[in-house]
mmCIF file of C-alpha atoms in Angstrom:
data_model
loop_
_atom_site.group_PDB
_atom_site.id
_atom_site.type_symbol
_atom_site.label_atom_id
_atom_site.label_comp_id
_atom_site.label_asym_id
_atom_site.label_seq_id
_atom_site.Cartn_x
_atom_site.Cartn_y
_atom_site.Cartn_z
ATOM 1 C CA MET J 533 62.802 -141.651 -185.735
ATOM 2 C CA VAL J 534 63.419 -138.552 -187.840
ATOM 3 C CA GLU J 535 67.148 -138.576 -187.079
ATOM 4 C CA ASN J 536 67.414 -141.907 -188.915
ATOM 5 C CA GLY J 537 66.243 -140.346 -192.179
ATOM 6 C CA PHE J 538 67.184 -137.306 -194.242
ATOM 7 C CA PRO J 539 67.219 -134.468 -193.433
ATOM 8 C CA ARG J 540 67.764 -135.107 -189.742
ATOM 9 C CA THR J 541 66.814 -131.502 -188.965
ATOM 10 C CA LEU J 542 63.243 -131.801 -190.299
ATOM 11 C CA CYS J 543 61.648 -131.139 -186.905
ATOM 12 C CA ASP J 544 63.516 -127.833 -186.600
ATOM 13 C CA ARG J 545 61.986 -126.479 -189.800
ATOM 14 C CA PRO J 546 58.642 -124.626 -189.797
ATOM 15 C CA PRO J 547 56.138 -125.269 -192.598
ATOM 16 C CA VAL J 548 57.013 -123.464 -195.816
ATOM 17 C CA LYS J 549 55.034 -120.276 -196.357
ATOM 18 C CA ASN J 550 53.197 -119.949 -199.659
ATOM 19 C CA VAL J 551 53.898 -123.545 -200.623
ATOM 20 C CA GLY J 552 52.811 -124.052 -204.218
ATOM 21 C CA ILE J 553 51.111 -127.418 -203.679
ATOM 22 C CA ARG J 554 47.650 -126.862 -202.226
ATOM 23 C CA ALA J 555 45.727 -129.678 -200.605
ATOM 24 C CA VAL J 556 42.122 -130.284 -201.595
ATOM 25 C CA VAL J 557 39.973 -129.314 -198.604
ATOM 26 C CA GLY J 558 36.554 -128.972 -200.235
ATOM 27 C CA PRO J 559 36.224 -131.889 -202.651
ATOM 28 C CA ALA J 560 33.433 -131.997 -205.240
ATOM 29 C CA TYR J 561 32.215 -135.037 -207.170
ATOM 30 C CA ALA J 562 30.253 -136.179 -210.187
ATOM 31 C CA ARG J 563 29.620 -139.431 -212.032
ATOM 32 C CA SER J 564 32.224 -138.403 -214.636
ATOM 33 C CA TRP J 565 34.093 -135.393 -216.023
ATOM 34 C CA ASP J 566 32.027 -135.361 -219.209
ATOM 35 C CA GLU J 567 29.890 -132.343 -218.328
ATOM 36 C CA ILE J 568 32.516 -130.066 -216.769
ATOM 37 C CA SER J 569 35.240 -127.755 -217.981
ATOM 38 C CA VAL J 570 38.646 -129.235 -217.089
ATOM 39 C CA PRO J 571 41.697 -126.950 -216.837
ATOM 40 C CA GLU J 572 44.438 -127.920 -219.248
ATOM 41 C CA LYS J 573 46.985 -128.904 -216.593
ATOM 42 C CA TYR J 574 44.782 -131.816 -215.448
ATOM 43 C CA ARG J 575 44.443 -133.331 -218.912
ATOM 44 C CA LEU J 576 47.670 -132.629 -220.790
ATOM 45 C CA GLY J 577 51.293 -133.425 -220.029
ATOM 46 C CA ALA J 578 53.711 -136.312 -219.706
ATOM 47 C CA GLU J 579 53.216 -136.532 -215.929
ATOM 48 C CA VAL J 580 49.428 -136.396 -215.631
ATOM 49 C CA GLY J 581 48.342 -138.364 -218.681
ATOM 50 C CA ASP J 582 45.089 -137.416 -220.365
ATOM 51 C CA GLY J 583 42.870 -136.342 -217.474
ATOM 52 C CA LEU J 584 40.018 -138.813 -217.055
ATOM 53 C CA THR J 585 39.510 -141.242 -219.908
ATOM 54 C CA ALA J 586 38.722 -144.953 -219.824
ATOM 55 C CA GLN J 587 42.397 -145.844 -219.319
ATOM 56 C CA SER J 588 43.285 -143.087 -216.843
ATOM 57 C CA GLN J 589 44.769 -144.297 -213.563
ATOM 58 C CA VAL J 590 42.714 -143.701 -210.422
ATOM 59 C CA VAL J 591 42.918 -144.555 -206.746
ATOM 60 C CA GLY J 592 39.664 -146.279 -205.892
ATOM 61 C CA VAL J 593 38.241 -146.387 -202.373
ATOM 62 C CA GLU J 594 35.170 -148.301 -201.208
ATOM 63 C CA ARG J 595 33.909 -147.779 -197.686
ATOM 64 C CA ASP J 596 30.715 -149.180 -196.201
ATOM 65 C CA GLY J 597 29.086 -149.523 -199.604
ATOM 66 C CA ALA J 598 30.121 -146.122 -201.000
ATOM 67 C CA ALA J 599 32.701 -145.963 -203.804
ATOM 68 C CA ARG J 600 34.819 -143.066 -205.022
ATOM 69 C CA ALA J 601 37.656 -142.620 -207.513
ATOM 70 C CA TYR J 602 40.527 -140.154 -207.188
ATOM 71 C CA PRO J 603 42.267 -139.502 -210.533
ATOM 72 C CA LEU J 604 46.061 -139.509 -210.410
ATOM 73 C CA SER J 605 45.951 -136.514 -212.768
ATOM 74 C CA VAL J 606 44.536 -134.483 -209.838
ATOM 75 C CA LEU J 607 46.589 -136.107 -207.087
ATOM 76 C CA TRP J 608 49.787 -135.386 -209.038
ATOM 77 C CA TRP J 609 49.132 -131.637 -208.649
ATOM 78 C CA HIS J 610 47.629 -131.477 -205.150
ATOM 79 C CA GLU J 611 49.030 -134.552 -203.337
ATOM 80 C CA VAL J 612 46.504 -134.386 -200.469
ATOM 81 C CA VAL J 613 42.712 -134.755 -200.492
ATOM 82 C CA ASN J 614 40.729 -134.264 -197.280
ATOM 83 C CA ASP J 615 37.481 -136.118 -197.826
ATOM 84 C CA ASP J 616 34.492 -137.731 -196.149
ATOM 85 C CA LEU J 617 33.309 -141.124 -197.350
ATOM 86 C CA ASN J 618 31.194 -142.606 -194.578
ATOM 87 C CA GLY J 619 33.709 -141.006 -192.240
ATOM 88 C CA PRO J 620 36.815 -138.817 -192.572
ATOM 89 C CA VAL J 621 39.193 -140.028 -195.296
ATOM 90 C CA LEU J 622 42.681 -138.871 -196.264
ATOM 91 C CA VAL J 623 43.955 -139.637 -199.778
ATOM 92 C CA THR J 624 47.600 -138.774 -200.473
ATOM 93 C CA TYR J 625 50.100 -139.113 -203.289
ATOM 94 C CA CYS J 626 53.800 -138.267 -203.597
ATOM 95 C CA PRO J 627 54.904 -137.917 -207.249
ATOM 96 C CA LEU J 628 58.612 -138.153 -206.371
ATOM 97 C CA CYS J 629 58.158 -141.507 -204.635
ATOM 98 C CA GLN J 630 55.242 -142.705 -206.783
ATOM 99 C CA SER J 631 53.627 -143.579 -203.467
ATOM 100 C CA GLY J 632 49.991 -143.469 -202.456
ATOM 101 C CA MET J 633 48.473 -143.750 -198.995
ATOM 102 C CA VAL J 634 44.801 -143.776 -197.960
ATOM 103 C CA ALA J 635 43.829 -143.588 -194.300
ATOM 104 C CA LYS J 636 41.261 -142.415 -191.805
ATOM 105 C CA ARG J 637 41.605 -138.647 -191.442
ATOM 106 C CA VAL J 638 41.570 -138.796 -187.658
ATOM 107 C CA VAL J 639 44.050 -137.561 -185.039
ATOM 108 C CA ASP J 640 43.366 -137.890 -181.309
ATOM 109 C CA GLU J 641 39.916 -139.303 -182.145
ATOM 110 C CA GLN J 642 38.967 -136.116 -183.999
ATOM 111 C CA ALA J 643 38.696 -135.412 -187.729
ATOM 112 C CA ALA J 644 41.771 -133.462 -188.829
ATOM 113 C CA THR J 645 42.671 -131.505 -191.940
ATOM 114 C CA PHE J 646 46.028 -132.276 -193.540
ATOM 115 C CA ARG J 647 48.055 -130.027 -195.810
ATOM 116 C CA VAL J 648 51.417 -130.057 -197.558
ATOM 117 C CA SER J 649 54.202 -128.824 -195.266
ATOM 118 C CA GLY J 650 56.513 -127.908 -198.134
ATOM 119 C CA HIS J 651 59.207 -130.266 -196.850
ATOM 120 C CA LEU J 652 60.488 -133.644 -197.979
ATOM 121 C CA TRP J 653 61.879 -136.359 -195.727
ATOM 122 C CA GLN J 654 63.491 -139.589 -196.884
ATOM 123 C CA PRO J 655 63.019 -142.458 -194.438
ATOM 124 C CA PRO J 656 65.543 -145.297 -194.206
ATOM 125 C CA ARG J 657 64.998 -147.778 -197.034
ATOM 126 C CA ILE J 658 64.124 -150.570 -194.609
ATOM 127 C CA TYR J 659 61.258 -148.438 -193.238
ATOM 128 C CA THR J 660 59.935 -147.811 -196.742
ATOM 129 C CA GLU J 661 60.098 -151.494 -197.639
ATOM 130 C CA ALA J 662 58.291 -152.430 -194.424
ATOM 131 C CA SER J 663 55.586 -149.848 -195.119
ATOM 132 C CA VAL J 664 54.941 -151.287 -198.578
ATOM 133 C CA LEU J 665 54.886 -154.859 -197.256
ATOM 134 C CA ASP J 666 52.455 -153.843 -194.499
ATOM 135 C CA GLY J 667 50.136 -152.203 -197.023
ATOM 136 C CA ARG J 668 50.534 -148.699 -195.623
ATOM 137 C CA ALA J 669 51.932 -147.356 -198.909
ATOM 138 C CA PHE J 670 51.405 -148.480 -202.500
ATOM 139 C CA GLY J 671 52.875 -147.650 -205.900
ATOM 140 C CA ALA J 672 50.887 -145.385 -208.219
ATOM 141 C CA SER J 673 51.423 -143.261 -211.316
ATOM 142 C CA ALA J 674 49.209 -141.211 -213.611
ATOM 143 C CA THR J 675 50.938 -142.681 -216.658
ATOM 144 C CA GLU J 676 52.033 -146.195 -215.606
ATOM 145 C CA SER J 677 49.804 -149.149 -214.827
ATOM 146 C CA ASP J 678 52.380 -150.891 -212.630
ATOM 147 C CA ALA J 679 54.366 -148.283 -210.690
ATOM 148 C CA GLU J 680 56.778 -149.147 -207.888
ATOM 149 C CA VAL J 681 57.369 -147.067 -204.775
ATOM 150 C CA ARG J 682 60.661 -145.169 -204.831
ATOM 151 C CA ASN J 683 62.666 -144.542 -201.677
ATOM 152 C CA SER J 684 63.271 -140.822 -202.175
ATOM 153 C CA GLY J 685 62.464 -137.455 -200.655
ATOM 154 C CA ASN J 686 58.901 -138.028 -199.515
ATOM 155 C CA LEU J 687 55.882 -135.813 -198.936
ATOM 156 C CA VAL J 688 55.644 -134.463 -195.382
ATOM 157 C CA LEU J 689 52.127 -133.629 -194.219
ATOM 158 C CA VAL J 690 51.112 -131.281 -191.419
ATOM 159 C CA ASP J 691 47.811 -131.625 -189.568
ATOM 160 C CA ASP J 692 45.804 -128.737 -188.174
ATOM 161 C CA ALA J 693 44.899 -130.524 -184.937
ATOM 162 C CA THR J 694 48.397 -130.985 -183.466
ATOM 163 C CA GLU J 695 50.547 -129.241 -186.125
ATOM 164 C CA SER J 696 52.696 -132.360 -186.219
ATOM 165 C CA TYR J 697 54.648 -133.538 -189.258
ATOM 166 C CA TRP J 698 53.635 -136.853 -190.854
ATOM 167 C CA SER J 699 55.586 -139.075 -193.236
ATOM 168 C CA GLN J 700 53.316 -139.979 -196.138
ATOM 169 C CA LEU J 701 55.247 -143.174 -196.887
ATOM 170 C CA LEU J 702 55.027 -144.392 -193.304
ATOM 171 C CA ALA J 703 51.550 -142.994 -192.479
ATOM 172 C CA ARG J 704 53.134 -141.929 -189.216
ATOM 173 C CA ALA J 705 53.852 -138.711 -187.335
ATOM 174 C CA VAL J 706 57.596 -138.070 -187.137
ATOM 175 C CA CYS J 707 57.673 -134.622 -185.471
ATOM 176 C CA GLY J 708 55.464 -132.843 -182.966
ATOM 177 C CA SER J 709 53.157 -133.917 -180.160
ATOM 178 C CA ALA J 710 51.671 -136.749 -182.259
ATOM 179 C CA SER J 711 55.121 -138.209 -183.004
ATOM 180 C CA GLY J 712 54.972 -141.998 -183.221
ATOM 181 C CA THR J 713 51.228 -142.083 -183.926
ATOM 182 C CA ARG J 714 50.133 -144.057 -186.971
ATOM 183 C CA LEU J 715 47.097 -143.347 -189.101
ATOM 184 C CA ASP J 716 44.597 -146.160 -189.610
ATOM 185 C CA ILE J 717 45.005 -147.358 -193.196
ATOM 186 C CA LEU J 718 41.939 -147.843 -195.408
ATOM 187 C CA PRO J 719 41.836 -150.359 -198.284
ATOM 188 C CA SER J 720 42.300 -148.852 -201.740
ATOM 189 C CA THR J 721 42.975 -149.931 -205.309
ATOM 190 C CA VAL J 722 44.997 -148.449 -208.166
ATOM 191 C CA THR J 723 43.324 -149.253 -211.465
ATOM 192 C CA THR J 724 41.903 -147.657 -214.601
ATOM 193 C CA TRP J 725 38.810 -145.488 -214.497
ATOM 194 C CA ASP J 726 37.062 -147.912 -216.850
ATOM 195 C CA ALA J 727 37.818 -150.957 -214.668
ATOM 196 C CA TRP J 728 36.852 -149.180 -211.447
ATOM 197 C CA ARG J 729 33.581 -147.978 -212.952
ATOM 198 C CA ASP J 730 32.763 -151.474 -214.239
ATOM 199 C CA ASP J 731 33.271 -152.935 -210.757
ATOM 200 C CA HIS J 732 31.510 -150.033 -209.003
ATOM 201 C CA PRO J 733 28.674 -148.785 -211.253
ATOM 202 C CA LYS J 734 27.459 -146.279 -208.639
ATOM 203 C CA THR J 735 30.866 -144.708 -208.059
ATOM 204 C CA ASP J 736 31.506 -141.009 -208.237
ATOM 205 C CA VAL J 737 34.815 -139.338 -209.035
ATOM 206 C CA LEU J 738 36.746 -136.399 -207.614
ATOM 207 C CA LEU J 739 36.513 -133.266 -209.758
ATOM 208 C CA PRO J 740 39.600 -131.105 -210.337
ATOM 209 C CA PRO J 741 39.825 -127.523 -209.082
ATOM 210 C CA PRO J 742 38.212 -125.066 -209.416
ATOM 211 C CA HIS J 743 35.265 -127.450 -208.944
ATOM 212 C CA SER J 744 36.984 -128.776 -205.803
ATOM 213 C CA ALA J 745 38.276 -126.189 -203.334
ATOM 214 C CA VAL J 746 41.929 -126.073 -202.313
ATOM 215 C CA ALA J 747 43.586 -124.793 -199.142
ATOM 216 C CA ARG J 748 44.331 -121.116 -198.820
ATOM 217 C CA GLU J 749 47.838 -120.039 -198.006
ATOM 218 C CA ALA J 750 48.291 -119.441 -194.300
ATOM 219 C CA GLU J 751 51.168 -119.012 -191.916
ATOM 220 C CA ARG J 752 51.705 -121.991 -189.657
ATOM 221 C CA ARG J 753 53.657 -122.293 -186.479
ATOM 222 C CA GLN J 754 56.594 -124.617 -186.075
ATOM 223 C CA PRO J 755 55.450 -128.150 -185.115
ATOM 224 C CA ARG J 756 55.204 -128.615 -181.381
#
């Protein structure tokens, strides 16, 4: 599959060392951000909006009666959240493609941790369109209420179980021993924090780092 996209040599490239985008691996939650100190980068700027206010955009996930919101102002910076919400959950976002994807965080029937590989891979447009139609990927933006998915250089994930590369847009492994495997998609909603909270009064919300822990830099082998 990877040879049909760009770059075709993705599978020959090891994960980037010291990649600047760090996945959330130890998420923390609260009922709101009202009682915490929020670093400036999560609440100011044209890309991230105003942090977490009534009209802030969030990705909402409800699973077996539990509800949680993931602010786009955090996802814009970290792109990957490894979570547990009545089971392992993976929440991802690619700012370049304005694409979100929420799935079960499971590879080979085991919970896996995903991180940012440091690479981008652009799938053929027809694959992207099919992924959106199938509900694997959805449009999202921290500053727009109706964002469309862009077919562009897309976030490539790497999992710690098989060290395979995964296309975020396709929710599918494209390099490594898991190549061809698809993640099981979980239902999610892009809406405002106010609307999500009205519909889910008992929801909690992801807190930005340093309240949530991010991945440490580590050398990784080339995907198998």
